XYZ file of C-alpha atoms in Angstrom:
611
model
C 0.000 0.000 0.000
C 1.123 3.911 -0.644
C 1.032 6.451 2.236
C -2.669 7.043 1.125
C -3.636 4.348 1.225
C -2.402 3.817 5.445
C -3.539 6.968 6.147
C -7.584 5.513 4.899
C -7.053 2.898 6.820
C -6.126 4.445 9.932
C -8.915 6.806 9.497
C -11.247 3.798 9.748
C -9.632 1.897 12.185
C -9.825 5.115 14.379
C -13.512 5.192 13.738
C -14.329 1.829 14.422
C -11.917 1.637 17.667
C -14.100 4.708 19.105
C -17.362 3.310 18.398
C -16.708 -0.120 19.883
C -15.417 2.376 22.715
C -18.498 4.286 23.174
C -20.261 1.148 22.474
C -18.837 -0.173 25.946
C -19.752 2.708 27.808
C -16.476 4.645 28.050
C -16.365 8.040 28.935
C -15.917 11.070 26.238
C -12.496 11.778 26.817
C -11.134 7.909 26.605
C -13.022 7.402 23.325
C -10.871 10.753 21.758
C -7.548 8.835 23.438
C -8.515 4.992 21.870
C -9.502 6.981 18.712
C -5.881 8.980 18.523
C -3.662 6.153 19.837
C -5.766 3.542 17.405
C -4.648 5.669 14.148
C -1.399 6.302 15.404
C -0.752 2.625 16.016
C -2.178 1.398 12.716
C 0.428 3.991 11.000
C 3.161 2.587 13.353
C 2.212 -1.241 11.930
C 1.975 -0.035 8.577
C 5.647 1.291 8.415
C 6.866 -2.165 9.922
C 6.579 -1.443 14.205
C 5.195 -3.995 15.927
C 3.849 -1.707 18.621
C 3.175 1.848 19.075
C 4.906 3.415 21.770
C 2.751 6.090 23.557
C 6.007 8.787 23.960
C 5.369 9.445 20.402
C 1.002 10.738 20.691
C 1.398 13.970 19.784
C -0.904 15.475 22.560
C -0.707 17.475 25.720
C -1.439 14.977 27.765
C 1.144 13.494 30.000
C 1.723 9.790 29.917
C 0.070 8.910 33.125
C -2.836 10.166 32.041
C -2.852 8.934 28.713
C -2.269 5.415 29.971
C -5.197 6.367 32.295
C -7.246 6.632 29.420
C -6.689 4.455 27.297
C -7.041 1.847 30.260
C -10.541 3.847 30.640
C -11.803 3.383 27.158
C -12.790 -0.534 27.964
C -11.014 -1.477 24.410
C -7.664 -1.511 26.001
C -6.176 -4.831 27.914
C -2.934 -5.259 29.836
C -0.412 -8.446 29.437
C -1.858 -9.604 33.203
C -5.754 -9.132 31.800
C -5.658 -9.582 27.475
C -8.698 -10.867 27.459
C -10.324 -10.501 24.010
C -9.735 -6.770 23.913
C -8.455 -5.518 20.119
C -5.442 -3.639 21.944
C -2.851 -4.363 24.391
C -1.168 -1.994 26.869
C 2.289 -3.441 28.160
C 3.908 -2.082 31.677
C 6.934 -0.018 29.089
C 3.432 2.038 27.656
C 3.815 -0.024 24.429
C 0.390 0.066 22.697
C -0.164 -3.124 20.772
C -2.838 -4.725 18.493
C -3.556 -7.526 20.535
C -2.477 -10.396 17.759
C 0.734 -8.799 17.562
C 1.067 -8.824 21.520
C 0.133 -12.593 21.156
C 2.601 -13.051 18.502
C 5.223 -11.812 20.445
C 4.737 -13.327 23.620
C 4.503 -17.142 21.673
C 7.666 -15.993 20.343
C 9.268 -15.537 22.957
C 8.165 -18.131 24.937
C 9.093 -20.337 21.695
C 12.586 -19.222 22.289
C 13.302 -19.781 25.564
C 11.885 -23.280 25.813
C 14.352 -23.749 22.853
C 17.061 -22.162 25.174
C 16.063 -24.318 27.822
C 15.655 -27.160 26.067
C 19.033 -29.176 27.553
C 22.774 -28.603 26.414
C 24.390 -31.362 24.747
C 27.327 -30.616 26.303
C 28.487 -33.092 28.279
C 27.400 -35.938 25.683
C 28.730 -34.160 22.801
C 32.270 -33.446 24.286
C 33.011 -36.775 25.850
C 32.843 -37.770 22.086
C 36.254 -37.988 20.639
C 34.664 -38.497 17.292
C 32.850 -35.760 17.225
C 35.652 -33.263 18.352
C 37.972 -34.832 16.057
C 35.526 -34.625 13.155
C 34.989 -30.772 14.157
C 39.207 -30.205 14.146
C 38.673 -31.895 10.824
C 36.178 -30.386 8.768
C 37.418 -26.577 10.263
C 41.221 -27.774 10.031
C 41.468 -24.633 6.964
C 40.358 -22.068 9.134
C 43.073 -23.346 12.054
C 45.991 -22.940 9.118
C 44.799 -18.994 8.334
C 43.541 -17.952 11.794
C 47.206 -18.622 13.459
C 45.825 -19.652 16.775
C 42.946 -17.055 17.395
C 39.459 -18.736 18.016
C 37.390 -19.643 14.937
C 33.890 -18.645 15.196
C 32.752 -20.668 12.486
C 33.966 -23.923 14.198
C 32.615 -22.147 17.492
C 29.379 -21.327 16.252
C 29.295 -25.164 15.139
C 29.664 -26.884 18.219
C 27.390 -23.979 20.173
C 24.438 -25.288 18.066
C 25.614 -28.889 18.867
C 25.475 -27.890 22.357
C 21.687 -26.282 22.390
C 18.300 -26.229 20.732
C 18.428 -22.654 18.883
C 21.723 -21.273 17.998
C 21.330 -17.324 15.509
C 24.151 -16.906 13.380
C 24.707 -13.310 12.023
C 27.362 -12.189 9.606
C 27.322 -10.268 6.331
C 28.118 -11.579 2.743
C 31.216 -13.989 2.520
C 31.629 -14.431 6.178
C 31.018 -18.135 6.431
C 27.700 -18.919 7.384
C 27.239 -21.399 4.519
C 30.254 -23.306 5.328
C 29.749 -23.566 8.934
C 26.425 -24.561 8.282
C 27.317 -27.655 6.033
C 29.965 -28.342 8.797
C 27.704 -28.362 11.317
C 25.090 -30.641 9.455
C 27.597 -33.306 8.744
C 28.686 -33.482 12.241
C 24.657 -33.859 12.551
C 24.101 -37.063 10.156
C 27.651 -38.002 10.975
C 26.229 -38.575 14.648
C 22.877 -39.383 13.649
C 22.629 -40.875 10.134
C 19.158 -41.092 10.208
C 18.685 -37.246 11.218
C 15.482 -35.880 9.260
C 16.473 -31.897 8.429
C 15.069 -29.260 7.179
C 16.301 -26.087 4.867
C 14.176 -23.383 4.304
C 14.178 -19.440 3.224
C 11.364 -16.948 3.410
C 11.613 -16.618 -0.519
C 12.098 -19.205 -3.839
C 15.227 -17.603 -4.851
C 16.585 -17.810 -1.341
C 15.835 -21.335 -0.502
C 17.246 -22.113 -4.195
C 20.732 -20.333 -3.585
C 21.087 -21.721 -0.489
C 20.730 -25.667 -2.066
C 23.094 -24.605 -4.489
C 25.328 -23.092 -1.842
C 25.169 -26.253 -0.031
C 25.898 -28.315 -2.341
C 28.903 -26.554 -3.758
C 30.352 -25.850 -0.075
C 30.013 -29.738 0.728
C 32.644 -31.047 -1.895
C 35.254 -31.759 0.407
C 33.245 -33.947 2.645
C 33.896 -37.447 2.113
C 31.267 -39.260 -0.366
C 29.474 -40.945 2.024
C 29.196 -38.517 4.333
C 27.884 -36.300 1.602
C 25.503 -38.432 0.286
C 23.448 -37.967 3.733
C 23.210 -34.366 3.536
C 20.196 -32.674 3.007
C 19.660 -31.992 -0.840
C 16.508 -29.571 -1.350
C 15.378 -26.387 0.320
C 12.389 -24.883 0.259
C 10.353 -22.018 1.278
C 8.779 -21.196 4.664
C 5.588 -21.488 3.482
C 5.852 -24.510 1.124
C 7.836 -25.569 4.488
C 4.770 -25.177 6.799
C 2.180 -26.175 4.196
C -0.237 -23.613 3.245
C -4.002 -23.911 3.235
C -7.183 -22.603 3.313
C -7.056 -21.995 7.098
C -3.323 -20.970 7.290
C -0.762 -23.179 7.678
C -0.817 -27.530 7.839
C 1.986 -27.508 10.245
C 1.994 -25.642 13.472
C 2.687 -26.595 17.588
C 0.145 -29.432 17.332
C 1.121 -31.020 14.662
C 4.207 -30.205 14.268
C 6.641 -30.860 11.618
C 8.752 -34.394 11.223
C 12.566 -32.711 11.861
C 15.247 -33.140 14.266
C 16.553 -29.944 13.135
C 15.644 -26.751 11.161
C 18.180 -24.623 9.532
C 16.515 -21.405 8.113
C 18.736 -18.715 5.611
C 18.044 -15.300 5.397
C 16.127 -15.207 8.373
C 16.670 -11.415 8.676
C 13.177 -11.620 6.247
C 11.358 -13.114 8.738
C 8.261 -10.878 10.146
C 7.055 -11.208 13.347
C 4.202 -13.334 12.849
C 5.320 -16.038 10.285
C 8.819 -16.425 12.423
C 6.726 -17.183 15.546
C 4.378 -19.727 13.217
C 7.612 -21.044 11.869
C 8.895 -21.688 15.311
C 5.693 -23.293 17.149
C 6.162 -25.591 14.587
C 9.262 -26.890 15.356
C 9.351 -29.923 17.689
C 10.342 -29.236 20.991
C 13.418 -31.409 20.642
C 14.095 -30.241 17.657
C 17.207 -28.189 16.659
C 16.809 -23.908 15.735
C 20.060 -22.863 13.637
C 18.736 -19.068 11.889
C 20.947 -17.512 9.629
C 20.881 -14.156 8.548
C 22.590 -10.526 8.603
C 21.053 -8.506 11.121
C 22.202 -5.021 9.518
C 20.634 -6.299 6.363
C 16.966 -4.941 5.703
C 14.092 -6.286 8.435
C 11.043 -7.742 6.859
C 8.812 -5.837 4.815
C 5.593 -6.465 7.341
C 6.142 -5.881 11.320
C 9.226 -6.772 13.554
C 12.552 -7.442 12.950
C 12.832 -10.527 15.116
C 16.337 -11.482 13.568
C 18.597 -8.460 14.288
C 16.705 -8.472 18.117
C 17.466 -12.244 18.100
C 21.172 -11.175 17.405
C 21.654 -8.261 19.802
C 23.308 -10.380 22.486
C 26.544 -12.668 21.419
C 27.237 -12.845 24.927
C 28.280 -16.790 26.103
C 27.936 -17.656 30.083
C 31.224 -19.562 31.479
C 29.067 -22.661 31.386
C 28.819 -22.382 27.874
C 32.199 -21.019 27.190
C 33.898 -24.296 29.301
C 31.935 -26.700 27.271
C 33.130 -25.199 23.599
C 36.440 -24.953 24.696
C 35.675 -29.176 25.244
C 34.179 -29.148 22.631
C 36.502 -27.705 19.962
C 40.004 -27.721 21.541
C 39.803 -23.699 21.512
C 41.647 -21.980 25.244
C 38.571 -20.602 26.802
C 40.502 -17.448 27.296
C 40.280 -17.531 23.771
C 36.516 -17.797 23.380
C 35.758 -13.993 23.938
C 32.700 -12.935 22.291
C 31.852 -8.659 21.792
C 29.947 -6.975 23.997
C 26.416 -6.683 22.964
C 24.223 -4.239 21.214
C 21.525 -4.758 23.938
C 21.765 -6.920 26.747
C 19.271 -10.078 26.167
C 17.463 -12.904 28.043
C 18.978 -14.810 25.106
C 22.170 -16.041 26.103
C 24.218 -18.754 24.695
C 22.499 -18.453 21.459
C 23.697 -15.717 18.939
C 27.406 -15.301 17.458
C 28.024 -12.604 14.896
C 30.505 -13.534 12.169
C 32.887 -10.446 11.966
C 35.752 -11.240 8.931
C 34.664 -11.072 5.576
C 36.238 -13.777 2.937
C 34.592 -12.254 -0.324
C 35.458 -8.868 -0.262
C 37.990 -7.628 2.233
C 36.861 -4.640 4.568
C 39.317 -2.316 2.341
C 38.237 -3.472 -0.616
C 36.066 -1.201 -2.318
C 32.958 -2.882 -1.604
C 33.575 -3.749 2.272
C 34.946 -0.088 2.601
C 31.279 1.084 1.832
C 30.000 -1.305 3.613
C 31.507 -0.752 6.850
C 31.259 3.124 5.964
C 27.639 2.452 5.817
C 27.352 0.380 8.684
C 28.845 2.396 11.160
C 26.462 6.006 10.153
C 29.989 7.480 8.526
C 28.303 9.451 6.067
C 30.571 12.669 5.617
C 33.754 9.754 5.265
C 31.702 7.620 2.457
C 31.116 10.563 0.563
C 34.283 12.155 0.346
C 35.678 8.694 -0.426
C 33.198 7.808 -3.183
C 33.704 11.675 -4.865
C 37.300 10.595 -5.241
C 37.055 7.950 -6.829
C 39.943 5.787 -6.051
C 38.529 2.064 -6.245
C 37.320 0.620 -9.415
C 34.876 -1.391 -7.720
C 32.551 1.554 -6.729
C 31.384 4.226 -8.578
C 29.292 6.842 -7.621
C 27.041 8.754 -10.341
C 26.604 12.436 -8.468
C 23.039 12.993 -9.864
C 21.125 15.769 -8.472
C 17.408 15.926 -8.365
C 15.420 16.460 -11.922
C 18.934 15.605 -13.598
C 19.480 13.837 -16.726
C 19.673 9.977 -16.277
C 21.410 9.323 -19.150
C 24.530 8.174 -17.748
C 23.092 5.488 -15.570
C 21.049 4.700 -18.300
C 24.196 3.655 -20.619
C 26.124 2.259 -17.345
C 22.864 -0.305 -17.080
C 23.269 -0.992 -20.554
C 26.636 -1.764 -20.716
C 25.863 -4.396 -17.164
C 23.344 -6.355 -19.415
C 25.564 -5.736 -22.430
C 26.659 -9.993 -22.241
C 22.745 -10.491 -21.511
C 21.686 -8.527 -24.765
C 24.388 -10.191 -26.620
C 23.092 -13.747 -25.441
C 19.421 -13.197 -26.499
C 20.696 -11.949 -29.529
C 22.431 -15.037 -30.662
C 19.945 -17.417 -29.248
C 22.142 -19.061 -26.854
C 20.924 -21.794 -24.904
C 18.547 -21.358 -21.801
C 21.346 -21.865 -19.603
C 23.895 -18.999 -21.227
C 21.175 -16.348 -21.204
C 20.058 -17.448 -17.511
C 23.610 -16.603 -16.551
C 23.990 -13.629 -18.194
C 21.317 -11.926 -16.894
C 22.192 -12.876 -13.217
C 25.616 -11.383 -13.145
C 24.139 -7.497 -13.136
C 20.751 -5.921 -11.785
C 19.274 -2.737 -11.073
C 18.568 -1.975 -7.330
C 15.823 0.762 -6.715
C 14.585 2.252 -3.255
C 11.195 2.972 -4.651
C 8.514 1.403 -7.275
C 7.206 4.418 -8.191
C 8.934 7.838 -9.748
C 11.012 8.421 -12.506
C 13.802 6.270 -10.390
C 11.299 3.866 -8.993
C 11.002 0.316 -10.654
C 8.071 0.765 -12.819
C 9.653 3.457 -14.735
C 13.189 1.917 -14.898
C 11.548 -1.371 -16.054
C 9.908 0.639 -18.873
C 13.190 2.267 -20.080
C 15.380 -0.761 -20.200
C 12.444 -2.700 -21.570
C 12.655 -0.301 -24.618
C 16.563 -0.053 -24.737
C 17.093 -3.740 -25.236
C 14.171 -4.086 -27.337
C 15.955 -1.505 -29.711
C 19.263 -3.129 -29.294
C 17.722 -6.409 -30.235
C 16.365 -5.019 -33.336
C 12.440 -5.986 -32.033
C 9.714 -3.560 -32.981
C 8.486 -1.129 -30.222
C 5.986 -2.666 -27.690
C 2.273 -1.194 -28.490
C 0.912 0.424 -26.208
C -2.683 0.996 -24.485
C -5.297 -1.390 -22.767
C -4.880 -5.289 -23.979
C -1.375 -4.612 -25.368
C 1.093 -7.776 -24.476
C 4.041 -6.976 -22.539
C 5.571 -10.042 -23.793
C 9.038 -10.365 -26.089
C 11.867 -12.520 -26.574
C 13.975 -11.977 -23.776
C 11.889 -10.179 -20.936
C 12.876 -11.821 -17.651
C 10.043 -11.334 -15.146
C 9.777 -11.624 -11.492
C 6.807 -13.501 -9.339
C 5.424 -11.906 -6.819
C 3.049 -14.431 -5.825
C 3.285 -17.848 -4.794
C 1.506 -20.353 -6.762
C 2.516 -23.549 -5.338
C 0.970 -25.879 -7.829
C 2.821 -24.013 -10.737
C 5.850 -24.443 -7.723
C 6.330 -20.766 -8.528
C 6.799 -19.037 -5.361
C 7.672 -14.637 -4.521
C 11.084 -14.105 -5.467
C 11.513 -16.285 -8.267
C 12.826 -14.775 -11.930
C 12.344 -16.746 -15.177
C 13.401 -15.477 -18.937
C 10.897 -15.501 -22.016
C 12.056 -16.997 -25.157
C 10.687 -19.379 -27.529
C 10.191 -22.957 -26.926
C 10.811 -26.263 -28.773
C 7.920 -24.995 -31.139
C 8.595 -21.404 -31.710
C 5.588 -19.813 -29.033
C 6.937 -17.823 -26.299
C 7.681 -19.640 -22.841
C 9.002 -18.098 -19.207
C 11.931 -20.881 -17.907
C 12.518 -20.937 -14.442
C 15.365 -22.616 -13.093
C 14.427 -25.897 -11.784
C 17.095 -28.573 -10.575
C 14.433 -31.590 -10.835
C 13.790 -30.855 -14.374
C 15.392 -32.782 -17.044
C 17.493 -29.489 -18.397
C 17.169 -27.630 -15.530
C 14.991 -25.138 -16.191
C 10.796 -25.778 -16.416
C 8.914 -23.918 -18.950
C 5.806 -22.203 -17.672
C 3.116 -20.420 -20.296
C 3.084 -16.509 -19.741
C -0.707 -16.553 -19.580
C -0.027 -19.053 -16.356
C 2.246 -17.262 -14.645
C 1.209 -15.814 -10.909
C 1.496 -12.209 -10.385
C 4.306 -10.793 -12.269
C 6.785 -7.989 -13.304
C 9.665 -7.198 -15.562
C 13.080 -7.724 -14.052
C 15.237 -5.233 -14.995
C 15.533 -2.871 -11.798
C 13.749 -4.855 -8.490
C 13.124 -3.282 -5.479
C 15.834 -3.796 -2.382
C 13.635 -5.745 -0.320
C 13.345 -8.483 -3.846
C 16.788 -8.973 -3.981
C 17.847 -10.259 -0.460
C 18.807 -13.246 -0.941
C 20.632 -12.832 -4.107
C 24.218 -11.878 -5.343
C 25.330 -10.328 -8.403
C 28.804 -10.003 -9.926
C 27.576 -6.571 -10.198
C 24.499 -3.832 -8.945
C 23.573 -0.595 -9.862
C 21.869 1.069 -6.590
C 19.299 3.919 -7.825
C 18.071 6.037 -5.065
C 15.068 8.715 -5.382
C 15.342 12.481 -6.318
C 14.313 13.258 -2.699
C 14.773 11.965 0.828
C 12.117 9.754 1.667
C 11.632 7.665 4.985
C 12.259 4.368 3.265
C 15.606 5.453 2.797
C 17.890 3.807 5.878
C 21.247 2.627 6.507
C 20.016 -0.786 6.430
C 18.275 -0.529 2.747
C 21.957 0.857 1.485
C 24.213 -1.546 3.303
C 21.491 -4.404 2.213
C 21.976 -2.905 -1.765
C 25.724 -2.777 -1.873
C 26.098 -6.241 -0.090
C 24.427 -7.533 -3.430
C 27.471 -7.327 -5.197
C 30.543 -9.423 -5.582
C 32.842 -7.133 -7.856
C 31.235 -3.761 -8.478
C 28.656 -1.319 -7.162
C 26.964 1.692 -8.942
C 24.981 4.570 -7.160
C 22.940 6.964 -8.828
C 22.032 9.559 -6.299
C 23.012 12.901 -5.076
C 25.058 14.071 -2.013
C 22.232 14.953 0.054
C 19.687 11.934 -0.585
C 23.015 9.408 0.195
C 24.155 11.040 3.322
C 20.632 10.754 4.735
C 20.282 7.421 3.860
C 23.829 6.698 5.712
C 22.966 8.269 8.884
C 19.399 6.648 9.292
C 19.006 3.793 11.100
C 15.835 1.719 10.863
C 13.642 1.734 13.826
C 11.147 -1.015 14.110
C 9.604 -0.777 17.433
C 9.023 -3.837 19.571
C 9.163 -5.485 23.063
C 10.398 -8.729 21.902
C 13.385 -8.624 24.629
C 10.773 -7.506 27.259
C 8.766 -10.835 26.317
C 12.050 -12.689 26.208
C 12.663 -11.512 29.785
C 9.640 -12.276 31.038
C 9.678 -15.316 29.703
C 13.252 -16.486 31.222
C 11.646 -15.147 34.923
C 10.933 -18.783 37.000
């Protein structure tokens, strides 16, 4: 939905929240509070909070008496007395729609039973086997890490210690490799051990198979040939149905452990109907960057999940067992915000793709740390050829970024052109993409899409599309992005297929597919889900994906979408070279905003944790 569009429907939810008010006999001035504080909450949800905290109702009342009357208006529970009230008032003056409160208080209760659930430690570390098959399969990182402690290997045997172990690092930091570690050691000590991969999205769950698979090469064959082959979405995961979801805490699904990638894209409510449906006994491994992006609906349950890296001496004494690492040696950073989470999270800190002076993990770090004045000056002098920066002020010509996006799908062009196979053009066209902050504008998506769509239609020598009501966007070479799931096509969000002609000349989108005889499965356009051209994509579409190379469009104005997080999330999409078109002004704003999502997810987690 547009701003509009939130603002109508916190009109009405404002309306109906004070007559259900005055319905219940409240008095005058508590059904003006529950009216105010309902519209200002449904805004809150809209832009991703989970809760609305009462500090910001601009009024004159002070907060004592605006709890007062809210409490008043007979709408409004507390966490002691929910009962089937629409909104929730917590102790900190959070103001919650009472599904969300529910949400988060399963959640967190989810947690700490997995937290509770029993350490393996003893068991696990009076294994020789399994310590020697940890020195093993990490023996690389002991040759380059010249005695300091390797998280990877430590972040392995934590989540063969417990039930739920959070993993955060950025791109290239290891979390695939420690991950197919840590499942061997799994069907190593359990052959038998039922696991399952998933991602929120199709093209996540599909590069983290492939990741997998490459990553678990040097494991011997038949250790390998136990390891988990297929990944799949959350939902496709859990089963959707008519009602919501097959799988859920009483009837739960058939795993000893669940390993979940790009978990950073989890909202609030499907990561705590993810988790209920995890059997008790079950492992929790999350992976995920927790300065990347937070989901596009409410929470961002991954980067609170990741706040606190600290380890208890219990925990530190049975790694050091564990792995052979001094536990002076096992020193984890202090944390963001202290947690009831302990003994769960590690962040993954050195980068193996792109080193941090590297002109990519310079601007990432720049970004990451609010240094906006440094990351400009750096990018204006333009001393790395593996960032550029296209100084374009508002209502400027794009025709530079225009012919630098041209010259990224140059090989794709070229491969459409001569008809290559499937397989060439697939490739191709994943090495580059367009990254916008916005779908609408002239440097929005929509308008992007439309401009490239007629630059490579010229530069494949194809007539101009036609135009008007019942015109077909369709044309040799238009890759398109679902943005609905359709799981009997087994199309899910996220996915991107390529239109060319089939065995028989008519037009047909491919879509990777590793089950498929080629490996790609031909779906008719007039089929296909919801979809769009894939030019330029959103942010939020492409976590989860890599590109050699990205171009990074930001608007002509600031904008409150614009964060640190959406930038760092951007840049972190490419392997080799990054491209932004913005000005000065728009980039330094986006640099020194952080994203606030507003929550009391550690407040549930510490209530939870009380005996």
């Amino acid at each position: 939905m547009n701003e509009r569009d939130d603002q109508l429907l916190a009109e009405g939810f404002a309306r109906h929240a004070s007559a259900w008010a005055t319905a219940e006999g409240a008095p005058a001035a508590s059904v003006a509070a529950v009216a105010r504080a309902a519209a200002a909450l449904s805004l809150a949800v809209s832009e991703g909070h989970v809760c609305l905290l009462l500090s910001a109702l601009a009024d004159d009342a002070d907060m004592a008496s605006r709890r007062a009357a809210l409490l008043a208006s007979r709408i409004v529970g507390t966490p002691d007395a929910p009962g089937a009230l629409p909104l929730i008032l917590d102790a900190d003056d959070r103001l919650y729609l009472h599904r969300y409160f529910d949400y988060e208080r399963r959640l967190a209760r989810r947690l700490t039973q997995a937290r509770l659930a029993g350490a393996d430690a003893s068991a696990a570390s009076a294994s020789p086997a399994l310590r020697a098959q940890l020195r093993e399969l990490f023996a690389a990182n002991a040759a380059r890490l010249d005695g300091a402690a390797d998280w990877q290997q430590l972040a392995a045997a934590l989540a063969l210690r417990g039930r739920l172990t959070v993993i955060s690092g950025g791109p290239g930091t290891g979390k695939t490799t420690t991950v197919v570690n840590l499942l061997a050691c799994l069907v190593a000590l359990d052959p038998g051990c039922r696991i399952a991969l998933a991602a929120p999205t199709g093209k996540a769950a599909a590069r983290m198979t492939d990741a997998i698979r490459q990553r678990a090469q040097h494991l011997p064959e038949a250790l390998r040939e136990k390891m988990p082959r297929d990944s799949s979405t959350v939902h496709r995961l859990l089963g959707v149905t008519r009602a919501g979801f097959a799988h859920d805490a009483a009837n739960p699904l058939p795993i000893d452990a669940l390993v979940v990638d790009e978990a950073s894209m989890l909202d609030l409510a499907l990561a705590t109907r993810l988790l209920e449906a995890v059997p008790p006994a079950a492992r929790i491994i999350l992976l995920g960057d927790k300065d990347q992006l937070a989901a596009v609906e409410s929470g961002a349950v991954f980067a609170e999940l990741s706040v606190d890296p600290t380890l208890t001496a219990a925990c530190v004494r049975d790694l050091a067992a564990l792995t052979g690492t001094p536990a002076s040696a096992i020193a984890p950073p202090p944390p963001a915000t202290p947690s009831a989470l302990k003994d769960c999270a590690v962040w993954f800190t050195q980068t193996y793709r792109f080193a941090r002076d590297s002109g990519i993990g310079r601007l990432a770090h720049d970004i990451n740390t609010g240094r906006a004045a440094e990351a400009t000056a750096w990018l204006r002098a333009g001393t790395d050829p593996g960032v550029a920066w296209l100084d374009t002020p508002p209502h400027a010509s794009l025709d530079a970024a225009l012919r630098e996006m041209d010259a990224g799908y140059a090989a794709y062009a070229q491969a459409v052109a001569d008809k290559r196979g499937i397989a060439d053009i697939t490739e191709a066209f994943g090495r580059f993409r367009v990254l916008c902050a916005l779908r609408d504008g002239p440097r929005g998506v929509t308008a992007l899409n439309a401009a490239l769509t007629r630059r490579l239609r010229a530069a494949l020598r194809l007539p101009g599309l036609a135009e008007g009501p019942g015109a077909s966007p369709w044309f040799p070479g238009r890759p398109v992005l679902v943005l609905n799931n359709d799981p009997v096509l087994r199309l899910y969000n996220g996915d991107v297929g390529i239109a060319l002609p089939g065995a028989e000349g008519q037009l047909l989108v491919h879509f990777p597919d590793a089950d498929a005889p080629a490996g790609f499965r031909a779906v008719a356009p007039v089929r296909l889900p919801r979809h769009e051209t894939a030019f330029a994509m959103t942010v939020h579409k492409s976590q989860g994906s890599e590109f050699d190379g990205v171009l990074v469009m930001l608007p002509e104005q600031r904008s409150r979408v614009l964060t640190r997080e959406l930038l760092y999330t951007a840049v972190t999409r490419a392997r080799r070279r990054v491209t932004l078109v913005t000005d000065a002004a728009v980039l330094e704003q986006a640099i020194a905003t952080p994203t606030e999502r507003h929550s009391g997810l550690l407040t549930r987690l510490a209530e939870a944790a009380r005996p």
